[in-house]
Amino acid sequence: METVTKKSFINRDIMKSSILGAFKKLNPLYMIKNPVMFVVEVGFVFVVLLTIFPNMMGDVTEESARLYNAIVAFILFITILFANFAESIAEGRGKAQVQSLKKTKTVTEACVLLADGTQVKKQADELKKGDIVLVQAGEVIPNDGEVIDGIATVDESAITGESAPVVKERGGDFSSVTGGTTVTSDWLEIEITSLPGESFLDKMIALIEGASRKKTPNEIALNTLLVSLTIIFLLVVVTLYPMTTYLQVHIPIATLVALIVCLIPTTIGGLLSAIGIAGMDRVTQFNVIAMSGKAVESCGDVDTLILDKTGTITYGNRFASEFLPIQGVGKKELIRAAWLSSLTDDTPEGKSILALASQLDVDSTDEKKIIDTSEHIAFSAYTRMSGLDMKDGTKIRKGAYDSIKNKSVNAGYEVPKDLESLVHQVSSLGGTPLVVMKNEKILGVIYLKDIVKPGLKERFEKLRSMGIKTIMCTGDNPLTAATIAKESGVDSFIAESKPEDKIKVIKDEQSQGKIVAMTGDGTNDAPALAQANVGLAMNSGTNAAKEAANMVDLDSNPTKIIEVVEIGKQLLMTRGALTTFSIANDVAKYFAIIPAMLMVAVPEMSALNIMQLNSPTSAIISALIFNAVIIPLLIPIAMRGVKYEPMSASKLLRRNLLVYGLGGIIAPFIGIKLIDLMSGPILNLMGL
Ligand SMILES: Nc1ncnc2c1ncn2[C@@H]1O[C@H](COP(=O)(O)OP(=O)(O)OP(=O)(O)O)[C@@H](O)[C@H]1O
Ligand SMILES: [K+]
Ligand SMILES: [Mg+2]
């Protein structure tokens, strides 16, 4: 099982560009998007002006005020830089990735096949949807498309980072190709399915570049809270001013600005967007492309996970392992019918049936003729069968038990007595029984082996402790479904389901207020992928599925949805934890510095001055320094996320309140005291 490797989130290049980025982001037009930090910037400009014109507000008496104002301005400036730096670091890794992706976007020339059989050369950016192109070994695929002819290996490392080439061919799971990848052997005829500039690679670049990074609903809600808190503290400090005048305490304007900055939620305000970007980045590092931050965030809220059986819970390459004829039918006859039914079946199941039949000896001399003269009945998840209508009128079908049985009964046949026991035999082993019939008469059963992936039981257990329900949806019969469900440990299952049943399950869950995630790869999964709150499509899947989904797994590993959900949970938790910490901090600072500030004028305050700070000036400067340095100190947590262990929501809340709430209250007392011990004497020397 893959795990997220804990790469360092910072290196020299990222450091350099982040420092530069921190300065670039000082632009007020940019800063205003982050109202909390914008207030700090306005305060900074104000204190700079007070440094240059100390008498601006008719405020000053002592000469030392200029120096004091300069120090406050400097710390405010550093605070803003730290916040900008956090965001730049979060963006840094994505930028590096974009650069390597852009390198793969070389200008390619495509060989377009026209309807009359002639070929013309076109630039990749002139290709239209529906154009058919021929791509040969060594050439780059000009845009996304579906293979319509040929078989070839394709190097997809430009996109997936995986160096082993992938075989692409018409039909089945490996028919879609991505622009920017390279054909390494043979040739492919590809029908283009994307417009120039709208390919998967283009979308990936735009996403990582952040061009389409919008604030997520959760971020917007939190921002509103932070702005409200900012307004409240602004009012608190503004009302403090007449009070102190009444008490005849002189508080310099710079101190009031410093006080505001200490009290408004600058810590979370400075880290909020970094947390979101880092969450998306963690998903990307995991080789999953999220189409929006909202998608990653929805993962954190997921209540129900819909999984399909084949390929997700069991290995995708379910293979034929036995032919079981019903009484009165020869094994040879069954094998021949099964072979015929699979001659033009592109699915892994069909291919494995051909392989087993050939291995067991089947007369295949007329193969080509049959293929050429018969009508092909392709497998579909709706009919749940596949086969051939031969020229001589023979109809051969294989498919799911209930589908074939219904068809045979409708044609007037009785269900063979021993059929059910054969189906039962296969199903109770967790295998898929495919029933074969010739001219509506049932001949026997093909045993397709389905193997449950290891380690799933523990993972479903983990999901359960996170409060997530897992539902397996399968087109297979109830007994096979029950066996696999039991073996893998999913919470519940739905058998004999058609694609629209998946949508129904999703809608039912959603109508109960649940957030639903699902994976899929087929065209018939597309509507369900679109309906789900989190739809994770496989990169190997069809383009329709990829368009409908809001995430794509480049490694095409459906079980990854589990990790993606965990990353989403972790993102929400990190945001919650740091918000709690930040607000607890601000409240603590209030009690730490107000008494120190006022004790000169109101001696009774000294009882509250538990911190015993050097002087009112040192108190405010120390608090302001603490307020600034806490931002870079928390960058590692924002980047990596808080440690996540699955547990119930209420337990999690309690633990978070304890660690980050209580921690947030205690930290400033210790931090400010330490800074005061160091800065107090220096300020003394400066005469402050
Ligand atoms: N190539 C095929 N030809 C005929 N019948 C098939 C073929 N592949 C699968 N089937 C039958 O159709 C049923 C439905 O297939 P479908 O792909 O919808 O579901 P599934 O593969 O069983 O489960 P899942 O939804 O988990 O992928 C299968 O259970 C099987 O009985
Ligand atoms: K603050
Ligand atoms: Mg399937």
XYZ file of C-alpha atoms and ligand atoms in Angstrom:
721
model
C 0.000 0.000 0.000
C 1.331 3.436 -0.861
C 1.788 6.027 1.804
C 2.463 9.729 1.633
C 6.175 10.122 1.986
C 7.049 12.882 4.372
C 9.217 14.894 2.069
C 10.558 18.096 3.480
C 8.215 20.881 2.425
C 11.040 23.302 1.948
C 14.274 23.440 0.008
C 16.620 26.196 -1.048
C 14.754 27.111 -4.219
C 11.397 27.232 -2.481
C 12.977 29.277 0.337
C 14.385 31.810 -2.099
C 11.207 32.207 -4.111
C 9.131 32.351 -0.925
C 11.138 35.234 0.504
C 10.686 37.069 -2.769
C 7.002 36.127 -2.774
C 6.567 37.478 0.756
C 7.624 40.937 -0.453
C 5.594 40.779 -3.665
C 2.453 39.982 -1.713
C 2.800 43.254 0.253
C 0.818 44.904 -2.545
C -2.306 46.228 -0.761
C -4.507 45.149 -3.676
C -3.453 41.591 -2.905
C -3.445 41.984 0.863
C -7.032 43.178 0.962
C -8.160 39.627 0.110
C -6.981 38.703 3.583
C -8.752 41.294 5.753
C -7.014 40.361 9.016
C -3.549 40.860 7.588
C -4.749 43.910 5.696
C -5.593 45.550 9.035
C -2.007 44.837 10.104
C -0.709 46.461 6.938
C -2.832 49.559 7.443
C -1.593 49.690 11.053
C 1.958 49.376 9.818
C 1.618 52.278 7.375
C 0.056 54.334 10.134
C 2.894 53.671 12.573
C 5.477 54.398 9.872
C 3.845 57.779 9.396
C 3.923 58.288 13.170
C 7.630 57.457 13.112
C 8.279 60.114 10.512
C 5.839 62.648 11.946
C 5.612 61.840 15.665
C 3.305 64.794 16.216
C 0.894 63.824 13.516
C -1.899 63.029 15.952
C -0.875 65.675 18.468
C 0.026 62.672 20.502
C 3.627 62.834 21.448
C 5.608 64.395 24.199
C 8.866 62.475 24.575
C 11.688 62.284 22.066
C 11.971 58.488 22.556
C 8.550 58.060 20.908
C 10.117 58.109 17.469
C 12.350 55.123 18.285
C 9.464 53.241 19.912
C 7.234 53.828 16.890
C 9.997 52.631 14.592
C 10.358 49.400 16.562
C 6.605 48.774 16.510
C 6.483 49.489 12.770
C 9.350 47.102 12.184
C 7.697 44.235 14.066
C 4.411 44.837 12.250
C 6.261 44.692 8.961
C 7.876 41.393 9.944
C 4.457 40.038 10.938
C 3.041 40.707 7.480
C 6.119 39.236 5.823
C 5.836 36.085 7.914
C 2.209 35.588 6.877
C 3.027 36.182 3.207
C 5.997 33.878 3.524
C 3.760 31.086 4.838
C 1.504 31.378 1.808
C 4.463 31.527 -0.587
C 5.989 28.394 0.892
C 2.705 26.573 0.472
C 2.612 27.643 -3.176
C 6.267 26.795 -3.702
C 6.082 23.089 -4.286
C 3.200 23.428 -6.723
C 5.202 25.958 -8.729
C 8.091 23.534 -9.105
C 5.661 20.894 -10.288
C 4.097 23.236 -12.828
C 7.496 23.969 -14.282
C 8.187 20.317 -14.919
C 4.698 19.837 -16.383
C 5.120 22.816 -18.676
C 8.276 21.244 -20.031
C 6.195 18.335 -21.305
C 3.925 20.754 -23.126
C 6.152 20.983 -26.158
C 4.574 22.054 -29.429
C 3.646 18.880 -31.248
C 2.720 18.222 -34.814
C -0.069 15.747 -35.401
C -0.785 13.470 -38.322
C -4.538 13.743 -38.990
C -6.294 10.943 -40.870
C -9.035 12.261 -43.131
C -12.215 10.387 -44.015
C -10.953 9.724 -47.561
C -7.908 7.939 -46.144
C -5.389 10.710 -46.816
C -3.161 12.185 -44.133
C -2.439 15.816 -43.350
C -0.097 17.415 -40.829
C -1.592 19.830 -38.306
C -0.259 21.642 -35.255
C -1.565 20.169 -32.010
C -3.348 23.413 -31.171
C -5.317 23.289 -34.426
C -6.889 19.921 -33.636
C -10.638 19.799 -33.193
C -12.726 17.381 -31.146
C -13.468 14.322 -33.247
C -10.286 14.552 -35.357
C -8.612 11.186 -35.862
C -4.845 11.235 -35.493
C -2.178 8.598 -36.071
C 0.587 8.566 -33.469
C 3.611 6.345 -33.966
C 6.408 5.124 -31.728
C 8.525 7.993 -30.454
C 5.816 10.599 -31.045
C 3.974 12.635 -28.454
C 0.195 12.269 -28.273
C -1.071 15.740 -29.286
C -4.185 15.940 -27.094
C -6.490 13.818 -24.932
C -8.409 11.143 -26.778
C -9.753 7.629 -27.083
C -7.897 4.865 -28.894
C -9.963 3.656 -31.833
C -7.400 1.359 -33.420
C -3.975 -0.131 -32.787
C -2.212 -1.309 -29.690
C 0.887 0.343 -28.282
C 2.810 1.085 -25.123
C 2.622 4.646 -23.845
C 5.019 6.370 -21.488
C 2.826 8.404 -19.144
C 5.607 9.412 -16.778
C 5.265 13.065 -17.796
C 1.937 13.079 -16.001
C 1.909 10.235 -13.526
C 5.589 10.159 -12.646
C 5.389 6.403 -13.132
C 8.098 5.251 -15.536
C 6.740 1.829 -16.526
C 4.953 2.153 -19.886
C 1.236 1.362 -20.080
C -0.400 -0.673 -22.842
C -3.174 1.223 -24.611
C -5.724 -0.324 -26.912
C -9.277 0.068 -28.102
C -12.110 -0.736 -25.678
C -11.900 -1.660 -22.024
C -10.066 0.120 -19.274
C -7.021 1.221 -21.221
C -8.454 3.071 -24.152
C -8.097 6.667 -23.084
C -4.876 8.541 -23.665
C -3.603 11.843 -22.351
C -2.029 14.614 -24.408
C 1.657 15.090 -23.610
C 2.375 11.397 -23.110
C 4.606 9.509 -25.543
C 3.943 6.394 -27.613
C 6.975 4.152 -27.103
C 6.141 1.236 -29.403
C 3.889 0.505 -32.385
C 1.117 2.955 -33.286
C -2.316 4.173 -32.207
C -5.220 5.752 -34.017
C -6.775 8.217 -31.631
C -9.988 10.190 -31.717
C -9.365 13.564 -30.105
C -11.782 14.340 -27.273
C -10.521 17.684 -25.930
C -10.255 21.158 -27.371
C -6.801 22.734 -27.574
C -5.934 24.422 -24.283
C -8.478 22.337 -22.403
C -6.552 19.109 -22.151
C -6.014 17.326 -18.889
C -2.443 18.622 -18.788
C -3.635 22.210 -19.306
C -6.151 21.797 -16.514
C -3.522 20.329 -14.239
C -1.163 23.236 -14.853
C -3.905 25.810 -14.285
C -4.945 24.097 -11.083
C -1.524 23.793 -9.587
C -0.612 27.288 -10.680
C -3.529 28.407 -8.571
C -5.176 30.288 -11.421
C -8.418 28.620 -10.489
C -7.872 28.461 -6.745
C -10.941 29.983 -5.203
C -11.723 30.265 -1.526
C -13.601 27.177 -0.415
C -16.989 27.464 1.366
C -15.317 26.496 4.605
C -12.588 29.085 4.175
C -15.189 31.738 3.424
C -17.107 30.880 6.589
C -13.954 30.964 8.675
C -12.884 34.220 7.080
C -16.195 35.773 8.052
C -15.601 34.702 11.627
C -12.080 36.131 11.590
C -13.298 39.428 10.157
C -15.984 39.636 12.839
C -13.398 39.034 15.550
C -11.187 41.683 14.005
C -14.017 44.204 14.073
C -14.823 43.320 17.696
C -11.232 43.838 18.827
C -10.965 47.044 16.831
C -13.979 48.291 18.780
C -12.545 47.043 22.075
C -9.321 48.956 21.573
C -11.033 52.053 20.247
C -13.252 52.175 23.336
C -10.205 51.606 25.509
C -8.815 54.921 24.325
C -11.375 57.294 25.941
C -11.290 55.114 29.050
C -7.560 55.584 29.460
C -7.874 59.287 28.773
C -10.442 59.397 31.539
C -8.057 57.515 33.802
C -5.390 59.975 32.682
C -3.132 57.253 31.402
C -1.220 58.174 28.337
C -1.211 55.410 25.773
C 0.718 56.143 22.565
C -1.158 55.551 19.312
C 1.502 53.020 18.219
C 0.721 50.996 21.323
C -2.956 50.943 20.460
C -2.138 49.719 16.961
C 0.143 47.075 18.470
C -2.596 46.066 20.848
C -5.095 45.688 17.998
C -2.660 43.524 16.053
C -1.978 41.366 19.096
C -5.662 40.780 19.659
C -6.999 40.194 16.153
C -6.550 36.625 14.874
C -3.365 37.200 12.893
C -2.008 33.707 13.476
C -4.812 31.891 11.695
C -5.319 34.875 9.376
C -1.707 34.503 8.281
C -1.802 30.731 7.925
C -5.308 30.127 6.571
C -4.573 30.119 2.866
C -1.309 28.226 3.420
C -3.260 25.450 5.158
C -5.655 25.164 2.206
C -2.910 25.174 -0.416
C -0.885 22.655 1.556
C -3.926 20.363 1.799
C -4.344 20.415 -1.962
C -0.644 19.903 -2.337
C -0.704 16.830 -0.102
C -3.336 15.369 -2.397
C -1.192 16.211 -5.429
C 1.876 14.631 -3.854
C -0.267 11.580 -3.614
C -0.673 11.661 -7.374
C -4.292 12.721 -7.202
C -5.338 15.859 -9.055
C -8.118 17.729 -7.308
C -10.104 20.006 -9.583
C -10.733 22.440 -6.739
C -9.888 23.100 -3.132
C -13.558 22.547 -2.456
C -13.210 18.939 -3.605
C -10.404 18.267 -1.127
C -12.356 19.968 1.590
C -15.501 17.953 0.858
C -13.368 14.864 1.438
C -12.983 15.962 5.015
C -16.744 15.936 5.493
C -17.410 12.587 3.848
C -19.899 10.371 5.708
C -20.465 7.648 3.148
C -18.044 5.979 0.815
C -19.454 4.106 -2.194
C -17.033 1.545 -3.560
C -17.438 -0.811 -6.438
C -16.367 -4.358 -6.051
C -14.305 -5.296 -9.060
C -11.073 -3.348 -9.213
C -11.607 -1.563 -5.921
C -12.285 -4.173 -3.297
C -11.119 -7.087 -5.413
C -8.304 -7.048 -7.951
C -9.438 -5.639 -11.302
C -8.251 -8.530 -13.425
C -10.876 -11.049 -12.459
C -9.999 -14.147 -14.438
C -11.764 -17.295 -15.627
C -10.650 -20.344 -13.702
C -13.191 -23.073 -14.468
C -16.016 -24.096 -16.781
C -18.927 -25.799 -15.026
C -21.495 -27.356 -17.432
C -25.003 -28.190 -16.263
C -26.128 -31.790 -16.366
C -26.605 -33.104 -19.876
C -24.250 -30.606 -21.501
C -20.745 -31.633 -22.530
C -17.846 -29.644 -21.170
C -16.538 -29.184 -24.704
C -19.822 -27.648 -25.814
C -19.761 -25.198 -22.901
C -16.141 -24.258 -23.556
C -16.852 -23.619 -27.225
C -19.882 -21.439 -26.391
C -17.931 -19.535 -23.746
C -15.108 -19.045 -26.246
C -17.525 -17.803 -28.930
C -19.187 -15.421 -26.498
C -15.802 -13.876 -25.699
C -14.303 -13.646 -29.171
C -15.075 -9.959 -29.470
C -15.288 -9.168 -25.756
C -12.548 -6.611 -24.978
C -12.969 -6.783 -21.197
C -10.373 -8.491 -18.968
C -13.035 -11.103 -18.189
C -13.578 -11.837 -21.872
C -9.874 -12.092 -22.569
C -9.281 -14.434 -19.649
C -12.114 -16.695 -20.852
C -10.496 -16.890 -24.296
C -7.184 -17.719 -22.688
C -8.599 -20.483 -20.488
C -10.620 -21.947 -23.360
C -7.566 -22.058 -25.624
C -5.571 -23.636 -22.852
C -8.207 -26.324 -22.342
C -8.322 -26.958 -26.081
C -11.029 -25.437 -28.203
C -11.426 -25.662 -31.949
C -10.427 -22.207 -33.120
C -9.821 -22.729 -36.813
C -12.782 -20.605 -37.881
C -12.011 -17.754 -35.449
C -11.384 -15.038 -38.004
C -14.371 -15.928 -40.128
C -16.727 -15.901 -37.154
C -15.414 -12.550 -35.976
C -15.852 -11.061 -39.432
C -19.338 -12.376 -40.114
C -21.026 -12.102 -36.705
C -22.710 -9.214 -35.018
C -20.794 -8.294 -31.854
C -22.791 -7.787 -28.697
C -20.499 -5.835 -26.402
C -20.747 -6.083 -22.630
C -22.632 -3.270 -20.998
C -23.316 -2.689 -17.352
C -26.997 -2.248 -18.258
C -27.570 -5.561 -20.025
C -24.856 -7.281 -17.966
C -24.126 -9.675 -20.792
C -22.005 -9.969 -23.909
C -21.767 -12.277 -26.892
C -22.295 -12.793 -30.608
C -25.120 -13.135 -33.134
C -23.669 -15.455 -35.765
C -24.462 -15.437 -39.442
C -26.234 -18.810 -39.243
C -28.631 -17.340 -36.662
C -26.960 -18.808 -33.567
C -27.070 -16.424 -30.640
C -24.411 -16.864 -27.952
C -24.518 -14.945 -24.685
C -22.777 -14.985 -21.355
C -23.546 -12.738 -18.433
C -24.796 -12.212 -14.924
C -26.942 -14.988 -13.458
C -30.179 -13.027 -13.134
C -29.899 -11.372 -16.555
C -29.295 -14.613 -18.432
C -31.875 -16.511 -16.408
C -34.561 -13.907 -17.193
C -33.764 -13.987 -20.881
C -33.899 -17.778 -20.995
C -37.150 -17.974 -19.057
C -38.713 -15.306 -21.284
C -37.863 -17.465 -24.297
C -39.861 -20.302 -22.739
C -37.088 -22.421 -21.282
C -37.113 -23.886 -17.827
C -34.203 -23.038 -15.589
C -31.952 -26.108 -15.388
C -32.295 -27.721 -11.953
C -28.614 -27.773 -11.114
C -27.887 -24.224 -12.349
C -28.595 -22.621 -9.035
C -26.266 -24.954 -7.181
C -23.447 -24.240 -9.655
C -23.986 -20.504 -9.266
C -24.101 -20.989 -5.528
C -20.882 -22.963 -5.583
C -19.022 -20.150 -7.362
C -20.661 -17.348 -5.402
C -20.001 -18.844 -2.007
C -16.297 -18.728 -2.876
C -16.681 -15.030 -3.611
C -16.250 -15.667 -7.330
C -18.346 -14.209 -10.151
C -20.468 -16.777 -11.967
C -21.051 -16.002 -15.638
C -23.870 -18.015 -17.100
C -23.497 -19.093 -20.746
C -26.416 -19.670 -23.086
C -26.807 -20.661 -26.704
C -30.026 -19.682 -28.440
C -31.561 -18.857 -25.049
C -30.744 -22.335 -23.709
C -28.473 -22.360 -20.670
C -25.326 -24.485 -20.984
C -23.392 -23.838 -17.802
C -21.352 -21.477 -15.696
C -17.930 -19.838 -15.995
C -16.164 -19.353 -12.667
C -14.446 -15.961 -12.598
C -12.094 -15.693 -9.670
C -12.327 -12.501 -7.668
C -9.607 -11.901 -5.132
C -10.072 -9.462 -2.279
C -7.161 -7.053 -1.939
C -5.210 -7.553 1.275
C -5.399 -5.095 4.143
C -8.861 -3.785 3.337
C -10.443 -5.022 6.553
C -8.185 -2.822 8.665
C -8.796 0.153 6.424
C -12.575 -0.181 6.578
C -12.235 -0.554 10.332
C -10.281 2.690 10.374
C -12.929 4.413 8.280
C -15.612 3.175 10.651
C -13.797 4.726 13.595
C -13.720 7.982 11.621
C -17.506 7.721 11.383
C -17.530 6.848 7.685
C -19.891 4.213 6.346
C -18.728 2.062 3.428
C -21.156 0.649 0.872
C -20.078 -1.780 -1.835
C -22.109 -1.520 -5.043
C -21.721 -4.360 -7.460
C -23.390 -5.744 -10.535
C -22.699 -9.217 -9.216
C -25.274 -11.511 -7.613
C -26.242 -11.201 -3.918
C -24.334 -14.253 -2.736
C -21.033 -13.277 -4.367
C -21.584 -9.755 -3.066
C -22.283 -11.021 0.453
C -19.215 -13.251 0.430
C -16.908 -10.490 -0.758
C -18.542 -7.981 1.594
C -17.925 -10.288 4.534
C -14.370 -11.066 3.502
C -13.442 -7.412 2.966
C -15.356 -5.983 5.921
C -17.458 -3.298 4.175
C -20.408 -2.061 6.208
C -23.071 -2.904 3.654
C -23.509 -3.854 0.029
C -25.918 -3.568 -2.862
C -25.924 -6.427 -5.356
C -27.167 -6.723 -8.928
C -26.936 -2.981 -9.176
C -27.018 -1.145 -12.458
C -25.291 2.218 -12.950
C -28.464 4.133 -12.149
C -28.743 2.258 -8.851
C -25.448 3.836 -7.829
C -26.913 7.284 -8.414
C -29.936 6.265 -6.391
C -27.764 5.162 -3.457
C -25.875 8.441 -3.623
C -29.068 10.516 -3.779
C -30.625 8.571 -0.900
C -27.600 9.177 1.275
C -27.449 12.836 0.280
C -31.126 13.308 1.096
C -30.263 12.259 4.649
C -27.734 15.070 4.721
C -24.764 12.795 4.116
C -21.704 13.761 2.113
C -20.872 10.992 -0.337
C -17.634 9.981 -2.024
C -17.214 7.443 -4.780
C -14.711 6.172 -7.300
C -15.317 5.134 -10.857
C -13.714 4.739 -14.220
C -16.329 3.883 -16.788
C -18.473 6.127 -18.942
C -21.483 4.710 -17.130
C -19.966 5.866 -13.824
C -19.891 9.466 -15.057
C -23.372 10.509 -13.835
C -22.730 9.008 -10.397
C -19.283 10.635 -10.228
C -20.925 13.964 -10.959
C -23.692 13.367 -8.416
C -21.318 12.424 -5.586
C -19.837 15.219 -3.477
C -16.425 13.704 -4.049
C -15.958 11.818 -7.306
C -12.565 10.252 -7.852
C -12.008 9.087 -11.424
C -9.220 6.795 -12.526
C -6.687 8.215 -14.951
C -6.979 5.001 -16.969
C -10.728 5.490 -17.180
C -12.726 7.135 -19.912
C -12.589 10.870 -20.493
C -16.291 11.138 -19.689
C -15.598 9.815 -16.196
C -12.655 12.179 -15.754
C -14.739 15.175 -16.827
C -17.554 14.336 -14.456
C -15.326 13.707 -11.443
C -13.784 16.405 -9.281
C -10.609 14.399 -8.696
C -8.491 12.148 -10.859
C -6.117 9.518 -9.549
C -3.099 9.403 -11.806
C -2.138 5.960 -10.512
C -5.646 4.611 -11.172
C -5.830 2.970 -7.789
C -9.461 3.079 -6.638
C -8.606 2.301 -3.026
C -6.847 5.646 -2.870
C -10.189 7.287 -2.136
C -9.599 6.132 1.424
C -6.379 8.108 1.756
C -7.837 11.106 -0.027
C -10.671 11.179 2.481
C -8.112 11.015 5.267
C -6.169 13.928 3.798
C -9.396 15.940 3.611
C -10.208 15.157 7.232
C -6.716 16.168 8.204
C -7.050 19.454 6.325
C -10.235 20.374 8.174
C -8.703 19.324 11.462
C -5.559 21.346 10.881
C -7.609 24.409 10.117
C -9.763 23.865 13.185
C -6.803 23.216 15.454
C -4.867 26.285 14.343
C -7.979 28.468 14.559
C -8.551 27.295 18.114
C -4.902 27.904 18.935
C -4.926 31.361 17.355
C -8.045 32.583 19.121
C -6.981 31.127 22.473
C -3.680 32.924 21.986
C -5.321 36.252 21.375
C -7.512 35.960 24.428
C -4.497 35.059 26.550
C -2.542 38.002 25.188
C -5.331 40.292 26.295
C -4.881 39.211 29.898
C -1.130 39.136 29.617
C -0.595 42.670 28.411
C -3.509 44.863 29.470
C -2.617 44.729 33.199
C 1.030 45.385 32.413
C 0.049 48.373 30.312
C -2.284 49.930 32.800
C -0.531 49.244 36.089
C 1.371 52.526 36.025
C -1.836 54.494 36.257
C -3.981 52.040 38.131
C -1.890 50.459 40.871
C -4.686 47.958 41.636
C -3.888 46.417 38.290
C -0.578 45.150 39.594
C -2.484 42.360 41.338
C -3.466 41.169 37.850
C 0.056 41.596 36.564
C 0.883 37.973 37.165
C 3.450 38.034 34.385
C 5.696 40.536 36.181
C 6.900 41.985 32.906
C 9.710 44.538 32.831
C 7.700 47.549 31.813
C 4.531 48.443 29.949
C 6.639 49.118 26.851
C 8.406 45.807 27.135
C 5.035 44.100 27.656
C 3.618 45.422 24.409
C 6.808 44.874 22.394
C 7.181 41.316 23.708
C 3.574 40.484 22.928
C 3.972 41.927 19.446
C 7.139 39.903 18.824
C 5.450 36.749 20.085
C 2.510 37.484 17.817
C 4.852 37.686 14.822
C 7.114 34.691 15.443
C 4.275 32.296 16.223
C 3.344 32.435 12.503
C 6.584 30.922 11.125
C 6.739 28.555 14.095
C 3.402 27.097 13.052
C 4.254 26.836 9.329
C 5.402 23.198 9.665
C 2.052 22.232 11.209
C 0.167 24.143 8.530
C 2.161 22.394 5.809
C 2.149 18.862 7.135
C -1.186 18.981 8.885
C -1.840 18.027 12.476
C -1.325 14.405 13.275
C -4.474 12.566 12.488
C -5.732 9.538 14.317
C -9.151 8.201 13.526
C -11.614 8.733 16.356
C -15.147 9.965 16.827
C -15.914 13.604 16.153
C -16.724 14.429 19.779
C -13.581 12.794 21.090
C -11.590 14.634 18.465
C -13.143 17.943 19.465
C -12.329 17.329 23.109
C -8.737 16.420 22.339
C -8.315 19.429 20.071
C -9.730 21.809 22.634
C -7.373 20.388 25.180
C -4.225 20.473 23.070
C -4.781 23.549 20.925
C -7.188 25.479 23.136
C -5.361 25.047 26.397
C -2.001 25.129 24.609
C -3.085 28.331 22.911
C -3.862 29.925 26.260
C -0.644 28.866 27.946
C 1.785 29.493 25.064
C 1.592 33.311 25.073
C 2.246 33.509 28.831
C 5.447 31.520 28.477
C 6.444 33.055 25.153
C 5.844 36.653 26.134
C 7.628 36.175 29.462
C 10.698 34.722 27.723
C 10.792 37.482 25.129
C 10.330 40.063 27.881
C 13.294 38.638 29.795
C 15.457 39.085 26.705
C 14.086 42.313 25.299
C 13.470 44.106 28.600
C 17.140 44.934 29.259
C 17.709 45.964 25.636
C 14.738 48.292 25.712
C 16.092 49.669 28.982
C 19.408 50.467 27.359
C 17.554 52.235 24.556
C 15.826 54.330 27.159
C 12.373 52.911 26.427
N -17.384 -9.295 -20.081
C -18.530 -9.670 -19.558
N -19.434 -10.335 -20.279
C -20.588 -10.706 -19.774
N -20.977 -10.479 -18.519
C -20.134 -9.832 -17.732
C -18.871 -9.379 -18.189
N -18.244 -8.751 -17.180
C -19.076 -8.790 -16.153
N -20.213 -9.436 -16.461
C -21.366 -9.685 -15.601
O -22.061 -8.483 -15.428
C -22.154 -8.167 -14.063
C -22.133 -6.700 -13.874
O -20.896 -6.175 -14.238
P -20.468 -4.773 -13.666
O -19.177 -4.391 -14.260
O -21.623 -3.850 -13.762
O -20.327 -5.105 -12.138
P -19.200 -5.948 -11.440
O -18.000 -5.935 -12.299
O -19.713 -7.248 -10.993
O -19.002 -5.178 -10.153
P -18.458 -3.732 -10.003
O -19.668 -2.870 -10.118
O -17.900 -3.810 -8.675
O -17.450 -3.520 -11.085
C -21.006 -8.892 -13.428
O -21.209 -9.178 -12.100
C -20.954 -10.160 -14.242
O -21.898 -11.069 -13.775
K -2.993 38.286 16.935
Mg -17.218 -3.889 -13.358
